[in-house]
Coordinates of C-alpha atoms in Angstrom, one line a residue:
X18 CA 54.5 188.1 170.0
X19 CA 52.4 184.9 170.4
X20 CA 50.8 185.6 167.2
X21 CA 54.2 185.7 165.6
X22 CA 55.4 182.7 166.9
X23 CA 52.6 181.0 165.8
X24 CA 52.8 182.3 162.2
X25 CA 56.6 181.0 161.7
X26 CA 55.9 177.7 163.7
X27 CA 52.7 177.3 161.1
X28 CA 55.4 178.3 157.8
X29 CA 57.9 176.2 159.0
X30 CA 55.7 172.9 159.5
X31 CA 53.9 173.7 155.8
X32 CA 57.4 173.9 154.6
X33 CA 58.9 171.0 156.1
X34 CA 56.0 168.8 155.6
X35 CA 55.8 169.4 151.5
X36 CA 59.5 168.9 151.3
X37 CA 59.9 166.0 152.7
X38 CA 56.1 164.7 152.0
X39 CA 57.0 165.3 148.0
X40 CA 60.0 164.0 148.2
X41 CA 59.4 160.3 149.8
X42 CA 55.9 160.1 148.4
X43 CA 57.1 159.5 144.8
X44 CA 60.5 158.6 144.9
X45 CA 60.6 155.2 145.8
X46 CA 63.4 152.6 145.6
X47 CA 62.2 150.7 142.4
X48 CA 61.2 147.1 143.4
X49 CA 61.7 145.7 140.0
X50 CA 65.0 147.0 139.9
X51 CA 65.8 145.3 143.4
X52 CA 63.7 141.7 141.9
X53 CA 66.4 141.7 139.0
X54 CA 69.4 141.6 141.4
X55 CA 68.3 137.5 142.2
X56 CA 66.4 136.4 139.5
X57 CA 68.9 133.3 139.0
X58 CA 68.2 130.0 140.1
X59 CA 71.3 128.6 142.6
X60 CA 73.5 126.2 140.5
X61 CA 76.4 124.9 142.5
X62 CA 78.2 122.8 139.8
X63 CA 77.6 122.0 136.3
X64 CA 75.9 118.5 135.8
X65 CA 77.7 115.8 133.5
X66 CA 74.9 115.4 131.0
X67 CA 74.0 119.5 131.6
X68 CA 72.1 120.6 128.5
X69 CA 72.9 123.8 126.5
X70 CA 70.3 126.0 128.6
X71 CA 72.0 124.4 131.9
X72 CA 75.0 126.1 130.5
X73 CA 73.4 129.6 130.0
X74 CA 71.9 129.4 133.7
X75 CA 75.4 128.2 135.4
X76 CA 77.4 131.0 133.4
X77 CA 74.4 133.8 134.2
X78 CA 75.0 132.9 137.9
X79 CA 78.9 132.2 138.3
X80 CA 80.2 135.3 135.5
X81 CA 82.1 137.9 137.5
X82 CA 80.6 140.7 135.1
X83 CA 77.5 139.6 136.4
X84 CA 78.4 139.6 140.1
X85 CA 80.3 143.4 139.1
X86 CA 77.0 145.2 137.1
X87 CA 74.9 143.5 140.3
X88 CA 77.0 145.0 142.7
X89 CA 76.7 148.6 140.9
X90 CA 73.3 148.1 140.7
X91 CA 73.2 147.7 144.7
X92 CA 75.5 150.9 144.9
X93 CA 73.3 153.0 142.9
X94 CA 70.2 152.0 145.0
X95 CA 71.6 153.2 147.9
X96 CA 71.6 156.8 145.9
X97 CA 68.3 157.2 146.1
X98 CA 67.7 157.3 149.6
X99 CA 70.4 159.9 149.9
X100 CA 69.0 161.6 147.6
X101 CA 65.7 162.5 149.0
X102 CA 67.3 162.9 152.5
X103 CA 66.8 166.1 154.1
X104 CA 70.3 167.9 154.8
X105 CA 71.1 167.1 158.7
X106 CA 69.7 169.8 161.5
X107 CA 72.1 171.6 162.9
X108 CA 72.3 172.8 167.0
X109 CA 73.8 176.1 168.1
X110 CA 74.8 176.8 171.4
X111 CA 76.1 180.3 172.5
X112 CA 77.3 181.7 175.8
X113 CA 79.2 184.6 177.3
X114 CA 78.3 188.3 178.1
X115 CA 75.1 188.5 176.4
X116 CA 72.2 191.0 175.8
X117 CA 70.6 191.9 178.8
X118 CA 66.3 192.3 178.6
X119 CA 63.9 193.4 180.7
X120 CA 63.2 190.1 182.0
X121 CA 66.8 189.5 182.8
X122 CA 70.1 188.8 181.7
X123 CA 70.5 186.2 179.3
X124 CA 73.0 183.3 180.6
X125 CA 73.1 181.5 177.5
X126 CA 71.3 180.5 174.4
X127 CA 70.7 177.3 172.3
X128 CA 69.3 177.1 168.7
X129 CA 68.3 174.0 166.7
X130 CA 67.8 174.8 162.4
X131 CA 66.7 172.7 159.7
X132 CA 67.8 173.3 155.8
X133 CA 64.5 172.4 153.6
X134 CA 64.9 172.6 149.9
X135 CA 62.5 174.2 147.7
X136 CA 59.4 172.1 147.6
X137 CA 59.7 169.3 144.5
X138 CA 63.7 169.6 144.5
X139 CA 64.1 166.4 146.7
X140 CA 62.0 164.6 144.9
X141 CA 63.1 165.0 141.8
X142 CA 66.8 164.3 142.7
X143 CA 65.4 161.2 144.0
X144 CA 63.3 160.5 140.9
X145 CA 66.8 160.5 138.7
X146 CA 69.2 158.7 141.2
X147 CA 65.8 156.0 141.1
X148 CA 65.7 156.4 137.2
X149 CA 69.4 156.2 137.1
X150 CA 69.3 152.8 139.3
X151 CA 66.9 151.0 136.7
X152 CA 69.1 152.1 133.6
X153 CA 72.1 150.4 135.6
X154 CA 69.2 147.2 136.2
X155 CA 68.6 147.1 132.5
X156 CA 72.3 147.6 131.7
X157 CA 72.5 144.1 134.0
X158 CA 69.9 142.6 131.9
X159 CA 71.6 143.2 128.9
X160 CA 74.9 141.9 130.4
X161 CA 73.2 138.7 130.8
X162 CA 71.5 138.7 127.7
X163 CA 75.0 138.8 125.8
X164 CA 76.8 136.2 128.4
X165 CA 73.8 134.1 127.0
X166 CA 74.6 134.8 123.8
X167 CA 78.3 134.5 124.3
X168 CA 78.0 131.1 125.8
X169 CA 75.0 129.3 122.7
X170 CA 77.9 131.0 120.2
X171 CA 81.0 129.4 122.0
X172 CA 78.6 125.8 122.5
X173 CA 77.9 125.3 118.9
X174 CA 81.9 126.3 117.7
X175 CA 82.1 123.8 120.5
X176 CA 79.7 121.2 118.3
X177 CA 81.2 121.7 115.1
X178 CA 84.3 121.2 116.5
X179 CA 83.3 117.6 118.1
X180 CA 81.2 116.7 114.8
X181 CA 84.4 117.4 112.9
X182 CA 86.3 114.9 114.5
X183 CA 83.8 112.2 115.0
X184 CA 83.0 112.5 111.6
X185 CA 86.7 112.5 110.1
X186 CA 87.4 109.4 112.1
X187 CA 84.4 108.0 110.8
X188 CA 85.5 108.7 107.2
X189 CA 89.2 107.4 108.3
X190 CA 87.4 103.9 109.0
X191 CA 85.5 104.3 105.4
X192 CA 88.6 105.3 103.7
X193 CA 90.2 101.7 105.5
X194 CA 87.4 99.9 103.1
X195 CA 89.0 101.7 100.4
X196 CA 92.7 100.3 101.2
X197 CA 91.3 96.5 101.7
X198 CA 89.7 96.9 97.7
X199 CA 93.2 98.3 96.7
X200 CA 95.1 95.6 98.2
X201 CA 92.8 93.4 97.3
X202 CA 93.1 94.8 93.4
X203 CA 96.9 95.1 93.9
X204 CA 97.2 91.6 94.9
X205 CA 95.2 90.1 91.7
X206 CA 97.5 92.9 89.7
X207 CA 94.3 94.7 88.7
X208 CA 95.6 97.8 90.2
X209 CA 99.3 99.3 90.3
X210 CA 100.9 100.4 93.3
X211 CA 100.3 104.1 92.3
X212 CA 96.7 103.6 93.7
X213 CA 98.2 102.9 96.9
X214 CA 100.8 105.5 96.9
X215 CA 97.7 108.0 96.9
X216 CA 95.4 106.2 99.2
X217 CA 98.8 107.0 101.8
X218 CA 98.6 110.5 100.6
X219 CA 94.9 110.7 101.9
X220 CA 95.8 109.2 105.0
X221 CA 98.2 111.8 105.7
X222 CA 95.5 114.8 104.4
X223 CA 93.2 112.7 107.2
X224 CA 95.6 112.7 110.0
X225 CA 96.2 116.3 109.5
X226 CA 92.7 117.4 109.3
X227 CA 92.1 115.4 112.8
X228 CA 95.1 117.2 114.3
X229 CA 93.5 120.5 113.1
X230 CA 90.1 119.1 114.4
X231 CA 90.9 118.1 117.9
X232 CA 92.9 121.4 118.4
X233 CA 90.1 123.2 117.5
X234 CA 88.0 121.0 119.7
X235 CA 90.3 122.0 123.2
X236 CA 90.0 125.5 122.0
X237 CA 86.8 125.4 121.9
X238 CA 86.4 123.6 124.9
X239 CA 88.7 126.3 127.1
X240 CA 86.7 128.9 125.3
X241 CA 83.2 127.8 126.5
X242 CA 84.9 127.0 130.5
X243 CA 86.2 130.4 129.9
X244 CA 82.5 131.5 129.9
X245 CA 81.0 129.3 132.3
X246 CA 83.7 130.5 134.8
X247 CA 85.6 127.3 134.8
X248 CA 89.4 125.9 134.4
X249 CA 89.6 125.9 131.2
X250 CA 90.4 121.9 130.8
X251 CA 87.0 121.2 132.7
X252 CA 84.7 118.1 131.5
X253 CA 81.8 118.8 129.1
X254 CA 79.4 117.1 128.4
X255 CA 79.5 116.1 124.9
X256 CA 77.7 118.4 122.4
X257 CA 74.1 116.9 120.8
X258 CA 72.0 118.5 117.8
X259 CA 69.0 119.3 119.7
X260 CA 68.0 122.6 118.6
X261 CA 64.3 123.6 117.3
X262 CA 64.1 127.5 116.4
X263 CA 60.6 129.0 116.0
X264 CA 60.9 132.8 117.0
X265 CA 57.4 133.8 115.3
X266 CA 57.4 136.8 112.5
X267 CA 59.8 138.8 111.8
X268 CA 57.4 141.9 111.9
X269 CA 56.4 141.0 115.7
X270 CA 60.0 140.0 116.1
X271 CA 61.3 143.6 115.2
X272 CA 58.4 145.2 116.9
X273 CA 59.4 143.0 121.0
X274 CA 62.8 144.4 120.2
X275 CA 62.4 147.8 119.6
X276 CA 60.2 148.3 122.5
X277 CA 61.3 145.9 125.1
X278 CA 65.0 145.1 124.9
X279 CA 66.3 146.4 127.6
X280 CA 69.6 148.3 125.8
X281 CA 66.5 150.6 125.0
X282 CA 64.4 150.4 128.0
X283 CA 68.1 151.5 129.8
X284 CA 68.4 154.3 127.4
X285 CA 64.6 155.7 128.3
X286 CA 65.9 155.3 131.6
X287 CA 68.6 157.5 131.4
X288 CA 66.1 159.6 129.3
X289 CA 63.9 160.0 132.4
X290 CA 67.2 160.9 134.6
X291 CA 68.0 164.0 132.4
X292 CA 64.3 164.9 132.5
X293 CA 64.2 164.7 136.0
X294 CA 67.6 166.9 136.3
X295 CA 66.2 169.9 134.2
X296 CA 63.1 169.4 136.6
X297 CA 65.5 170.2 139.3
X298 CA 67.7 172.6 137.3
X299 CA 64.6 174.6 136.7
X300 CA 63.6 174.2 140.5
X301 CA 67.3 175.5 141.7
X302 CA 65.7 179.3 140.1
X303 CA 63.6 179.7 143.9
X304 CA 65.2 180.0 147.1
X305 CA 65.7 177.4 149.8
X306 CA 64.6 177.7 153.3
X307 CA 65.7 177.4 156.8
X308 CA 63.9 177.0 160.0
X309 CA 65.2 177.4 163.5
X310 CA 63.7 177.3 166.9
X311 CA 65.9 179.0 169.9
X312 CA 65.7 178.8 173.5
X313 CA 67.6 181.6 175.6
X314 CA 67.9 180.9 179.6
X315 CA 67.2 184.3 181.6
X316 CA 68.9 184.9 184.8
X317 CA 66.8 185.9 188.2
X318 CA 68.5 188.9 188.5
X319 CA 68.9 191.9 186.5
X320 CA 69.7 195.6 186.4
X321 CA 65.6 196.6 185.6
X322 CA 63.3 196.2 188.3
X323 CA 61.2 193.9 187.0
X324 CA 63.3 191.1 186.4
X325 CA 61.5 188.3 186.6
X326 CA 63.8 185.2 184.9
X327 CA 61.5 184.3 182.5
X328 CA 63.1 182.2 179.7
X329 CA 62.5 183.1 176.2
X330 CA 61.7 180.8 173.0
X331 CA 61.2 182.1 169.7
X332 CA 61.6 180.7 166.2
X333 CA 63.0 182.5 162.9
X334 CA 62.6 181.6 159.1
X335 CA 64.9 182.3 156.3
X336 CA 65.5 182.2 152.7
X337 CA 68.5 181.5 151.1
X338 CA 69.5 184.1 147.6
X339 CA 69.4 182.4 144.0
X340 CA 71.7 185.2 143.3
X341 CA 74.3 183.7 141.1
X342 CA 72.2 182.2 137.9
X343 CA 74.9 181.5 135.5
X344 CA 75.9 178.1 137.6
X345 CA 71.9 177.4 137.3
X346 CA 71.9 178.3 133.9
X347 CA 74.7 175.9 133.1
X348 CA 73.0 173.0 134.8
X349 CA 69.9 173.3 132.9
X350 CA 72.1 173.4 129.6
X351 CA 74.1 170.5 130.9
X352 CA 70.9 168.6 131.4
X353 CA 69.4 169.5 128.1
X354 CA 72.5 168.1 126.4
X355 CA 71.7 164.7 128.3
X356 CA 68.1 164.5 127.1
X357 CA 69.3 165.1 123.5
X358 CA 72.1 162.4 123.9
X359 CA 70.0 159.7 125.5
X360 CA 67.1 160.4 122.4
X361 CA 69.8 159.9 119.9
X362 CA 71.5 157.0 121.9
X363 CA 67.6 155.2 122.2
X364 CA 67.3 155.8 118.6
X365 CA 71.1 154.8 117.4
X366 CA 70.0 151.5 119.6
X367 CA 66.5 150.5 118.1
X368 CA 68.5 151.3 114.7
X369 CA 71.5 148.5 115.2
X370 CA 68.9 146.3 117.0
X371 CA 66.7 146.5 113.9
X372 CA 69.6 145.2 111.8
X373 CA 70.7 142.9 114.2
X374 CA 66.9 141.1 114.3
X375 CA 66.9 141.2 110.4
X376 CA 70.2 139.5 109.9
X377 CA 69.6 137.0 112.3
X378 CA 66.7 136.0 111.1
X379 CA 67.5 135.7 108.0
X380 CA 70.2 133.6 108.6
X381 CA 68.0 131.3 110.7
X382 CA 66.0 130.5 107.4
X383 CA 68.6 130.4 105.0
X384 CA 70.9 127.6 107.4
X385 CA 67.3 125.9 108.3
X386 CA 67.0 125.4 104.4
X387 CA 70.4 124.3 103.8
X388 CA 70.0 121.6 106.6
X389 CA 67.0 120.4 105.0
X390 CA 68.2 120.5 102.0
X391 CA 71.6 118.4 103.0
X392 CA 69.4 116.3 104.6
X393 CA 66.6 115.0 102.3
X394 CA 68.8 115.1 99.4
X395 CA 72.7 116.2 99.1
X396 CA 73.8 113.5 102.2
X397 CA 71.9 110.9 101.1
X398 CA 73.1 110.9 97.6
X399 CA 76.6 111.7 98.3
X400 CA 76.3 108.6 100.1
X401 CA 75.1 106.5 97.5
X402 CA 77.5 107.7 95.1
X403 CA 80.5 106.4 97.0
X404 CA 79.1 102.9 98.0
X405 CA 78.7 102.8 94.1
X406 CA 82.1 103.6 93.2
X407 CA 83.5 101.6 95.7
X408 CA 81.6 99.0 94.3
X409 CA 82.2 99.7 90.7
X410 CA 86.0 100.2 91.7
X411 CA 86.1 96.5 93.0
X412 CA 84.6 95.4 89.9
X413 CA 87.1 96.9 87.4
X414 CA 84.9 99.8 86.2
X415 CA 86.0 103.2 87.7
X416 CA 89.2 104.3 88.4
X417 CA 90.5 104.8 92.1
X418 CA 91.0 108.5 91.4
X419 CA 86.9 108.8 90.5
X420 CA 86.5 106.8 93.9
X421 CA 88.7 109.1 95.8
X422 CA 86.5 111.7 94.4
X423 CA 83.1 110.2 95.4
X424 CA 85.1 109.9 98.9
X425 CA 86.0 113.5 99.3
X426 CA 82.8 114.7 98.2
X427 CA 80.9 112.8 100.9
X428 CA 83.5 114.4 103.6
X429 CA 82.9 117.8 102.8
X430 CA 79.1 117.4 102.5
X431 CA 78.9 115.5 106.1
X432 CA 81.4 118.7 107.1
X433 CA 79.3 121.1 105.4
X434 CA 76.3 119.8 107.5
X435 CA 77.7 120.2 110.7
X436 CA 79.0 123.4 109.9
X437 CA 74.9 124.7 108.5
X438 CA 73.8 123.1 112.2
X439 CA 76.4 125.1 113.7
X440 CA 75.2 128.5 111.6
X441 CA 71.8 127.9 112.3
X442 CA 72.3 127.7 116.3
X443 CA 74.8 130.9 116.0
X444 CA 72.1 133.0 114.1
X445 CA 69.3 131.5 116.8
X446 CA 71.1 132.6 119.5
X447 CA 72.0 136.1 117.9
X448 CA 68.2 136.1 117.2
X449 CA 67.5 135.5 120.8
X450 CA 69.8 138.0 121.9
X451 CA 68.9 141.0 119.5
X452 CA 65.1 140.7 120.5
X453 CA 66.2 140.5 124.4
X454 CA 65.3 136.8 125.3
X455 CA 65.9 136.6 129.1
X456 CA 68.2 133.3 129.6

């Protein structure tokens, strides 16, 4: 009896030791995953003079989507734990008219059992709820990734907004040193009052394009608050040229994003989650067990004469029946389907981020040409051209329709400009976003 005992106390123990041994030896909450959850710096308000990556931190921090994919995170790291938890024991207690031995009538009994799952299955539901938690980190990383992205794209629609209007005003005040030459050529009779009629008509186009300009400049303006989490008629500071873009090869460029973004690092995640399910799946094949250790109290007296009250203990050890496979057979098909998805999502993702790299970067050199470009040679020459007409205008030898011309060339050059600066910070921050530059 002794020896029996012994042999079920020594099954149970092994059984209960590579259960929950297996399962908390290799399923640990993911530190990385928990680091991602405060990896902003505190910003309390946005500064007057904040620069463009000032921006990007305060809208990281204050974005409710941000504080809603952190707080998922949290949730899903408390799965893990659960996961690899051992079912609760249970206590039995039983009373009445019960069996009567040898050694006396049994009063009443008591019973503690343990469920242990198959050796491995605890683990591996741990090891997906744990892989599951780092897709959701990942899926956090990329929410901040595109706030960044989302915020650089509203600043510089913010900046050719401002640069718009500045530089229409500007051109209002140069088109005023036109008027003084026409009045000046009206007076003497060297010009008819047609010339002024249309210099009023250009006034007009001005004032219409700065009504256009400073709308877009408040919409603009809400649009970027919007982002930063902000009333959307909140001070800025005022928008500055500042930007330098040097991102390396495009090769190397394609090659950081196709590994290390972490829209694909989430799908491998989620990869490793089905993986770990069909582990399980194909685990749920072999029984579980139960262990239970009982106590029954033995009364004094009894109807043998050798009665002697002695209590007894004994333990017992069973195994549940895998008898109905089809449910089993459906999880590992279920699982299967998941691995096959999550391959074709990782690939479907390194495809659009290929794309997304190329296009940006190739917009990056093409607006980083044109600003050169405008800058050496179209601006500067556009320039000179109308300070000659205007000159040649005063003297009697061009027309004021050539030096309206001249005029509106110049605008739309200076525009084009701001517009090419604007391109160029657009198709950096795209860039910066596709290859998965923390902000």
């Amino acid at each position: 009896m002794h020896s029996l005992f012994a042999f079920f106390f020594s099954l149970s123990a092994s059984a209960l030791f590579l259960t929950i041994g297996t399962a908390v030896s290799t399923a640990q909450t993911p530190e990385n995953v928990s680091n991602l959850l405060g990896a902003e710096r505190s910003i309390t308000d946005l500064a007057a003079d904040a620069s463009l990556d000032q921006m990007v931190a305060f809208a990281v921090q204050h974005h409710p989507a941000v504080a809603q994919a952190k707080a998922r995170v949290r949730r899903m790291l408390e799965m893990v734990p659960q996961a690899r938890a051992l079912p609760d024991p249970k206590i039995r207690f039983s009373a009445g008219s019960m069996a009567e031995t040898a050694a006396g009538r049994v009063d009443w009994m008591t019973a503690v059992e343990q469920a242990l799952p198959y050796p491995g299955k605890l683990r591996k539901m741990a090891a997906a709820a744990s892989k599951e938690a780092e897709a959701a980190a990942m899926e956090l990383e990329s929410l901040r990734i595109m706030i960044a992205a989302q915020v650089r794209t509203a600043y510089w629609d913010y900046f050719l907004a401002a640069m718009a209007t500045e530089i229409t005003e500007s051109n209002r005040t140069a088109l005023g040193q036109v008027r003084d030459s026409v009045d000046a050529r009206v007076s003497t009779n060297q010009a008819t009052l047609n010339d002024q009629l249309r210099l009023a008509v250009e006034f007009g186009k001005i004032e219409k394009t700065l009504i256009e300009s400073r709308q877009a400049d408040a919409s603009a303006r809400a649009q970027l608050n919007s982002l930063l989490n902000r009333p959307a008629r909140s001070e800025l500071p005022r928008p500055v040229w500042t930007l330098t873009v040097n991102h390396g090869e495009l090769e190397a460029l394609l090659a950081k994003a196709e590994q290390k973004h972490p829209e694909v690092r989430a799908a491998t995640a989620k990869l490793d989650a089905f993986q770990n399910r069909l582990d399980k799946a194909n685990l749920d094949r072999f029984p579980d067990f139960n262990i239970a250790i009982q106590h029954a109290a033995v009364a004094d007296d009894g109807l043998a004469p050798m009665a002697n009250g002695r209590d007894q203990a004994f333990a017992t050890f069973g195994l549940s029946i895998p008898l109905w496979q089809e449910p089993r057979r459906g999880r590992i098909r279920e699982a299967s389907a998941g691995i096959d998805e999550s391959y074709a999502r990782r690939d479907a993702t390194r495809a659009t981020l290929r794309f997304r790299v190329e296009d940006a970067w190739l917009k990056t050199q093409a607006a980083t040409e044109l600003i050169n470009l405008f800058e050496k040679q179209v601006l500067p020459e556009s320039r000179q051209a109308f300070d000659s007409s205007l000159t040649a205008y005063a003297a009697g030898t061009l027309t004021f329709v050539d030096v309206l011309d001249t005029w509106r060339q110049h605008l739309g050059f200076q525009l084009q400009q701001v517009g090419h600066q604007a391109q160029l910070g657009k198709a950096a921050a795209a860039l910066q976003s596709a290859i998965g530059e923390r902000p």
